[in-house]
Coordinates of C-alpha atoms in Angstrom, one line a residue:
M16 CA -2.0 7.5 2.7
E17 CA 1.3 6.6 4.2
F18 CA 2.8 2.7 2.2
N19 CA 5.9 1.1 3.2
L20 CA 6.7 -2.5 3.4
T21 CA 10.0 -4.2 4.2
I22 CA 10.6 -8.3 2.2
L23 CA 13.5 -10.1 3.0
P24 CA 15.3 -11.8 1.0
N25 CA 13.8 -16.1 2.1
E26 CA 10.5 -14.5 1.5
F27 CA 11.6 -14.3 -2.9
T28 CA 11.5 -17.8 -4.6
E29 CA 11.9 -16.4 -8.3
N30 CA 13.6 -13.0 -7.6
K31 CA 10.6 -11.6 -8.5
L32 CA 7.7 -9.2 -6.9
N33 CA 4.2 -8.7 -8.0
V34 CA 2.4 -5.7 -7.9
L35 CA -1.0 -4.8 -8.0
S36 CA -1.4 -0.8 -7.9
L37 CA -3.4 2.0 -8.6
V38 CA -0.2 4.4 -8.8
S39 CA 3.6 4.1 -9.0
L40 CA 5.2 2.7 -7.0
S41 CA 8.9 3.2 -5.8
I42 CA 10.9 -0.9 -5.1
E43 CA 14.4 -0.1 -4.1
V44 CA 17.0 -3.3 -3.7
K45 CA 19.2 -1.9 -0.5
D46 CA 22.8 -3.8 0.9
E47 CA 23.6 -4.8 4.9
Y48 CA 24.1 -1.1 5.1
G49 CA 21.0 0.1 3.9
I50 CA 23.2 1.2 0.5
V51 CA 20.3 1.3 -2.3
V52 CA 21.9 -0.5 -5.0
E53 CA 18.7 -1.3 -7.8
R54 CA 15.9 1.4 -7.5
I55 CA 12.9 0.0 -9.8
E56 CA 9.7 2.5 -10.4
T57 CA 6.3 1.0 -11.4
T58 CA 3.5 1.3 -13.5
P59 CA 0.0 0.5 -13.0
S60 CA -0.3 -1.3 -16.1
E61 CA 2.8 -3.7 -15.6
K62 CA 2.3 -6.5 -13.2
E63 CA 5.3 -8.5 -12.4
Y64 CA 8.7 -7.0 -12.1
K65 CA 11.8 -9.2 -11.9
L66 CA 15.2 -7.8 -9.9
A67 CA 18.3 -7.7 -11.6
T68 CA 20.7 -8.2 -7.4
E69 CA 20.4 -11.2 -6.9
L70 CA 19.1 -11.3 -3.1
G71 CA 21.7 -12.1 -0.2
T72 CA 21.6 -13.3 2.9
N73 CA 21.1 -9.4 4.8
M74 CA 19.7 -8.1 2.1
R75 CA 16.6 -6.5 1.3
V76 CA 13.4 -4.9 -0.4
E77 CA 11.8 -2.1 0.4
V78 CA 9.0 -0.8 -1.5
H79 CA 7.7 3.1 -1.1
L80 CA 4.6 5.2 -2.7
I81 CA 5.9 7.6 -4.8
P82 CA 5.2 11.1 -2.6
G83 CA 2.4 13.5 -4.4
Q84 CA 0.2 10.3 -5.9
E85 CA -3.9 10.2 -4.9
V86 CA -5.1 6.9 -3.9
E87 CA -7.5 4.9 -3.0
F88 CA -7.1 1.3 -2.0
Y89 CA -3.4 0.3 -0.2
P90 CA -1.2 -1.4 -3.2
V91 CA -0.8 -5.1 -2.6
V92 CA 3.4 -6.3 -3.3
T93 CA 3.7 -10.4 -3.5
A94 CA 7.4 -11.7 -3.4
L95 CA 7.8 -14.4 -5.6

């Protein structure tokens, strides 16, 4: 099962993500050139993640499954 999500800066109000997932996810903040400027690996026990990077207009946040994990349910990721 694949899960790839892109969230644009205008979807954020608090620079945070709410994550509901039974497996770990990779969160990457990318600049306007696609260069990763921040990387976070989630854990199933934590639900809220604060981005240290202030998002610019042309940046994006990408969320992916970490390869090799068994996934029964799609993760739910919401921009806050």
